[in-house]
mmCIF file of C-alpha atoms in Angstrom:
data_model
loop_
_atom_site.group_PDB
_atom_site.id
_atom_site.type_symbol
_atom_site.label_atom_id
_atom_site.label_comp_id
_atom_site.label_asym_id
_atom_site.label_seq_id
_atom_site.Cartn_x
_atom_site.Cartn_y
_atom_site.Cartn_z
ATOM 1 C CA UNK A 1 -51.829 12.814 42.001
ATOM 2 C CA UNK A 2 -54.454 10.887 43.972
ATOM 3 C CA UNK A 3 -53.926 9.770 47.576
ATOM 4 C CA UNK A 4 -55.688 6.980 49.471
ATOM 5 C CA UNK A 5 -55.078 5.772 53.007
ATOM 6 C CA UNK A 6 -54.917 1.960 53.203
ATOM 7 C CA UNK A 7 -54.392 1.668 56.970
ATOM 8 C CA UNK A 8 -52.779 3.541 59.873
ATOM 9 C CA UNK A 9 -49.226 3.290 58.479
ATOM 10 C CA UNK A 10 -49.775 2.695 54.751
ATOM 11 C CA UNK A 11 -50.918 4.955 51.906
ATOM 12 C CA UNK A 12 -51.390 4.519 48.160
ATOM 13 C CA UNK A 13 -50.467 7.261 45.715
ATOM 14 C CA UNK A 14 -51.581 7.168 42.075
ATOM 15 C CA UNK A 15 -49.406 9.256 39.740
ATOM 16 C CA UNK A 16 -50.333 9.722 36.099
ATOM 17 C CA UNK A 17 -47.646 10.291 33.496
ATOM 18 C CA UNK A 18 -49.007 13.859 33.237
ATOM 19 C CA UNK A 19 -48.236 14.340 36.954
ATOM 20 C CA UNK A 20 -44.662 13.234 36.300
ATOM 21 C CA UNK A 21 -44.380 15.456 33.218
ATOM 22 C CA UNK A 22 -45.618 18.466 35.214
ATOM 23 C CA UNK A 23 -42.696 17.895 37.591
ATOM 24 C CA UNK A 24 -40.207 17.527 34.737
ATOM 25 C CA UNK A 25 -39.846 13.749 35.192
ATOM 26 C CA UNK A 26 -40.251 10.728 32.939
ATOM 27 C CA UNK A 27 -41.089 7.133 33.867
ATOM 28 C CA UNK A 28 -37.415 6.223 33.388
ATOM 29 C CA UNK A 29 -36.290 8.961 35.817
ATOM 30 C CA UNK A 30 -37.986 7.118 38.693
ATOM 31 C CA UNK A 31 -35.518 4.276 38.437
ATOM 32 C CA UNK A 32 -32.616 6.708 38.932
ATOM 33 C CA UNK A 33 -31.374 8.173 42.182
ATOM 34 C CA UNK A 34 -31.699 11.868 41.347
ATOM 35 C CA UNK A 35 -32.526 15.048 43.247
ATOM 36 C CA UNK A 36 -35.804 15.435 41.275
ATOM 37 C CA UNK A 37 -36.957 11.972 42.367
ATOM 38 C CA UNK A 38 -36.080 12.722 46.002
ATOM 39 C CA UNK A 39 -38.078 15.955 45.761
ATOM 40 C CA UNK A 40 -41.049 14.096 44.237
ATOM 41 C CA UNK A 41 -41.110 11.652 47.170
ATOM 42 C CA UNK A 42 -40.809 14.511 49.673
ATOM 43 C CA UNK A 43 -43.716 16.320 47.968
ATOM 44 C CA UNK A 44 -45.833 13.136 48.026
ATOM 45 C CA UNK A 45 -45.157 12.571 51.733
ATOM 46 C CA UNK A 46 -45.867 16.246 52.548
ATOM 47 C CA UNK A 47 -49.163 16.111 50.648
ATOM 48 C CA UNK A 48 -50.113 12.806 52.323
ATOM 49 C CA UNK A 49 -49.339 14.357 55.689
ATOM 50 C CA UNK A 50 -51.515 17.401 54.946
ATOM 51 C CA UNK A 51 -54.446 15.567 53.318
ATOM 52 C CA UNK A 52 -54.526 12.237 55.168
ATOM 53 C CA UNK A 53 -52.708 12.959 58.423
ATOM 54 C CA UNK A 54 -50.052 10.397 57.436
ATOM 55 C CA UNK A 55 -47.193 10.848 59.876
ATOM 56 C CA UNK A 56 -43.742 9.523 59.086
ATOM 57 C CA UNK A 57 -41.775 8.089 61.969
ATOM 58 C CA UNK A 58 -38.849 5.821 61.278
ATOM 59 C CA UNK A 59 -38.111 4.586 57.783
ATOM 60 C CA UNK A 60 -40.341 4.217 54.730
ATOM 61 C CA UNK A 61 -40.860 1.181 52.515
ATOM 62 C CA UNK A 62 -41.811 2.342 49.021
ATOM 63 C CA UNK A 63 -43.244 -0.001 46.368
ATOM 64 C CA UNK A 64 -43.676 1.410 42.858
ATOM 65 C CA UNK A 65 -45.911 -0.365 40.329
ATOM 66 C CA UNK A 66 -45.795 0.924 36.763
ATOM 67 C CA UNK A 67 -49.123 0.541 34.972
ATOM 68 C CA UNK A 68 -48.958 0.373 31.179
ATOM 69 C CA UNK A 69 -49.880 3.788 29.775
ATOM 70 C CA UNK A 70 -51.776 4.720 32.914
ATOM 71 C CA UNK A 71 -49.181 5.914 35.357
ATOM 72 C CA UNK A 72 -47.796 4.525 38.557
ATOM 73 C CA UNK A 73 -49.101 3.306 41.865
ATOM 74 C CA UNK A 74 -46.822 3.997 44.811
ATOM 75 C CA UNK A 75 -47.451 2.184 48.101
ATOM 76 C CA UNK A 76 -45.717 3.857 51.052
ATOM 77 C CA UNK A 77 -45.459 2.116 54.422
ATOM 78 C CA UNK A 78 -44.083 3.883 57.484
ATOM 79 C CA UNK A 79 -42.100 1.497 59.691
ATOM 80 C CA UNK A 80 -41.426 2.725 63.208
ATOM 81 C CA UNK A 81 -38.053 2.230 64.848
ATOM 82 C CA UNK A 82 -37.759 2.325 68.603
ATOM 83 C CA UNK A 83 -34.299 3.855 68.465
ATOM 84 C CA UNK A 84 -33.580 6.554 65.919
ATOM 85 C CA UNK A 85 -30.088 7.917 65.941
ATOM 86 C CA UNK A 86 -30.011 11.541 67.065
ATOM 87 C CA UNK A 87 -27.596 12.567 64.317
ATOM 88 C CA UNK A 88 -30.378 12.379 61.698
ATOM 89 C CA UNK A 89 -32.572 15.449 61.371
ATOM 90 C CA UNK A 90 -36.170 15.744 60.104
ATOM 91 C CA UNK A 91 -35.016 15.977 56.479
ATOM 92 C CA UNK A 92 -33.687 12.419 56.551
ATOM 93 C CA UNK A 93 -35.990 9.692 55.246
ATOM 94 C CA UNK A 94 -34.744 6.130 54.806
ATOM 95 C CA UNK A 95 -36.435 4.262 51.942
ATOM 96 C CA UNK A 96 -36.511 0.729 50.626
ATOM 97 C CA UNK A 97 -37.886 0.750 47.081
ATOM 98 C CA UNK A 98 -39.459 -2.144 45.153
ATOM 99 C CA UNK A 99 -40.374 -1.666 41.490
ATOM 100 C CA UNK A 100 -42.753 -3.813 39.452
ATOM 101 C CA UNK A 101 -44.553 -3.363 36.119
ATOM 102 C CA UNK A 102 -48.169 -4.346 35.628
ATOM 103 C CA UNK A 103 -48.962 -6.252 32.412
ATOM 104 C CA UNK A 104 -52.594 -5.235 32.039
ATOM 105 C CA UNK A 105 -54.698 -2.407 30.650
ATOM 106 C CA UNK A 106 -57.483 -1.287 32.986
ATOM 107 C CA UNK A 107 -59.789 1.483 31.761
ATOM 108 C CA UNK A 108 -62.992 3.058 33.065
ATOM 109 C CA UNK A 109 -65.914 4.168 30.865
ATOM 110 C CA UNK A 110 -68.767 6.576 31.604
ATOM 111 C CA UNK A 111 -71.354 4.500 29.739
ATOM 112 C CA UNK A 112 -71.762 1.068 28.203
ATOM 113 C CA UNK A 113 -72.320 2.749 24.820
ATOM 114 C CA UNK A 114 -68.675 3.814 24.866
ATOM 115 C CA UNK A 115 -67.686 0.169 25.326
ATOM 116 C CA UNK A 116 -69.873 -0.848 22.377
ATOM 117 C CA UNK A 117 -68.196 1.742 20.128
ATOM 118 C CA UNK A 118 -64.753 0.659 21.356
ATOM 119 C CA UNK A 119 -65.532 -3.037 20.773
ATOM 120 C CA UNK A 120 -66.346 -2.357 17.111
ATOM 121 C CA UNK A 121 -62.957 -0.633 16.671
ATOM 122 C CA UNK A 122 -61.051 -3.369 18.539
ATOM 123 C CA UNK A 123 -62.697 -6.078 16.448
ATOM 124 C CA UNK A 124 -60.814 -4.697 13.435
ATOM 125 C CA UNK A 125 -57.571 -5.301 15.366
ATOM 126 C CA UNK A 126 -58.676 -8.874 16.163
ATOM 127 C CA UNK A 127 -58.915 -8.193 19.902
ATOM 128 C CA UNK A 128 -61.739 -10.299 21.312
ATOM 129 C CA UNK A 129 -60.804 -10.883 24.961
ATOM 130 C CA UNK A 130 -61.282 -8.769 28.039
ATOM 131 C CA UNK A 131 -63.375 -8.710 31.188
ATOM 132 C CA UNK A 132 -65.997 -6.055 31.954
ATOM 133 C CA UNK A 133 -66.961 -4.955 35.468
ATOM 134 C CA UNK A 134 -69.547 -2.510 36.764
ATOM 135 C CA UNK A 135 -68.871 -0.489 39.920
ATOM 136 C CA UNK A 136 -70.570 2.707 41.127
ATOM 137 C CA UNK A 137 -72.395 3.143 37.785
ATOM 138 C CA UNK A 138 -69.128 3.056 35.828
ATOM 139 C CA UNK A 139 -67.885 0.316 33.509
ATOM 140 C CA UNK A 140 -64.366 -1.098 33.662
ATOM 141 C CA UNK A 141 -62.530 -3.042 30.953
ATOM 142 C CA UNK A 142 -59.568 -5.245 31.870
ATOM 143 C CA UNK A 143 -57.348 -6.410 29.015
ATOM 144 C CA UNK A 144 -54.542 -8.739 30.010
ATOM 145 C CA UNK A 145 -51.253 -8.722 28.123
ATOM 146 C CA UNK A 146 -51.861 -12.216 26.699
ATOM 147 C CA UNK A 147 -55.216 -11.083 25.216
ATOM 148 C CA UNK A 148 -53.449 -8.598 22.938
ATOM 149 C CA UNK A 149 -51.680 -9.867 19.819
ATOM 150 C CA UNK A 150 -47.929 -9.362 20.267
ATOM 151 C CA UNK A 151 -47.648 -8.066 16.688
ATOM 152 C CA UNK A 152 -49.977 -5.150 17.434
ATOM 153 C CA UNK A 153 -48.585 -1.810 18.501
ATOM 154 C CA UNK A 154 -49.601 -1.345 22.157
ATOM 155 C CA UNK A 155 -49.681 2.431 21.624
ATOM 156 C CA UNK A 156 -52.450 1.993 19.023
ATOM 157 C CA UNK A 157 -54.558 0.008 21.491
ATOM 158 C CA UNK A 158 -53.922 2.532 24.257
ATOM 159 C CA UNK A 159 -54.901 5.379 21.925
ATOM 160 C CA UNK A 160 -58.216 3.623 21.135
ATOM 161 C CA UNK A 161 -58.909 2.895 24.807
ATOM 162 C CA UNK A 162 -58.154 6.521 25.694
ATOM 163 C CA UNK A 163 -60.503 7.768 22.976
ATOM 164 C CA UNK A 164 -63.493 6.129 24.675
ATOM 165 C CA UNK A 165 -62.409 5.876 28.321
ATOM 166 C CA UNK A 166 -59.721 6.863 30.800
ATOM 167 C CA UNK A 167 -57.105 4.855 32.702
ATOM 168 C CA UNK A 168 -58.609 3.698 35.973
ATOM 169 C CA UNK A 169 -57.161 5.151 39.154
ATOM 170 C CA UNK A 170 -59.032 2.458 41.059
ATOM 171 C CA UNK A 171 -57.225 -0.860 41.305
ATOM 172 C CA UNK A 172 -58.572 -4.022 39.714
ATOM 173 C CA UNK A 173 -58.631 -5.648 43.164
ATOM 174 C CA UNK A 174 -61.016 -3.022 44.530
ATOM 175 C CA UNK A 175 -63.332 -3.279 41.508
ATOM 176 C CA UNK A 176 -63.325 -7.090 41.733
ATOM 177 C CA UNK A 177 -64.201 -6.936 45.431
ATOM 178 C CA UNK A 178 -66.898 -4.247 45.375
ATOM 179 C CA UNK A 179 -68.146 -4.340 41.784
ATOM 180 C CA UNK A 180 -69.902 -6.931 39.616
ATOM 181 C CA UNK A 181 -68.576 -8.879 36.654
ATOM 182 C CA UNK A 182 -70.696 -8.149 33.590
ATOM 183 C CA UNK A 183 -68.735 -10.267 31.076
ATOM 184 C CA UNK A 184 -65.999 -12.550 32.371
ATOM 185 C CA UNK A 185 -64.379 -13.914 29.204
ATOM 186 C CA UNK A 186 -64.127 -12.635 25.616
ATOM 187 C CA UNK A 187 -65.983 -9.433 26.487
ATOM 188 C CA UNK A 188 -65.121 -7.635 23.237
ATOM 189 C CA UNK A 189 -66.353 -10.600 21.180
ATOM 190 C CA UNK A 190 -69.563 -10.849 23.242
ATOM 191 C CA UNK A 191 -70.322 -7.142 22.797
ATOM 192 C CA UNK A 192 -69.829 -7.414 19.032
ATOM 193 C CA UNK A 193 -72.090 -10.484 18.949
ATOM 194 C CA UNK A 194 -74.958 -8.951 20.952
ATOM 195 C CA UNK A 195 -74.746 -5.354 19.693
ATOM 196 C CA UNK A 196 -74.402 -5.490 15.905
#
């Protein structure tokens, strides 16, 4: 689990599927109202309080974004209420939850050589799209859902991506803002053209 403070009343939590598995949860469990899910949110808030000084007063708005094969991003916003009924104790947290699924694959690579090796393997699957960014001496590959042939097994593509890189815990928006675009369109095709 990775925590990041966005502003005074908002934090971002990145959970990998391994984090969920360690807690005995699956991706599908998050959509259910179970005791395990409540405990997960309590643990996240406790850790955010300890690490980031994130104090909860009032209710919480929770937005959950599922990233394909990468995990989940949870945005938690504390909304203060002027009047809190006295009958509620400290264990009570009111939440409004929004769930969305991201239709993109966003991976980070230690070196450009790893991208070259990956591009050769993806060429055999007829994947030619993608955008490549560079940020803090790391390389990022963004593959949108429409750039992947619908007939291909997404798990095969994810397995190849994971062989050469790792799912990015940094959001695409941050990389776009602070990084540089190396190849904007058809990145896999360009790599295979220039690095035969």
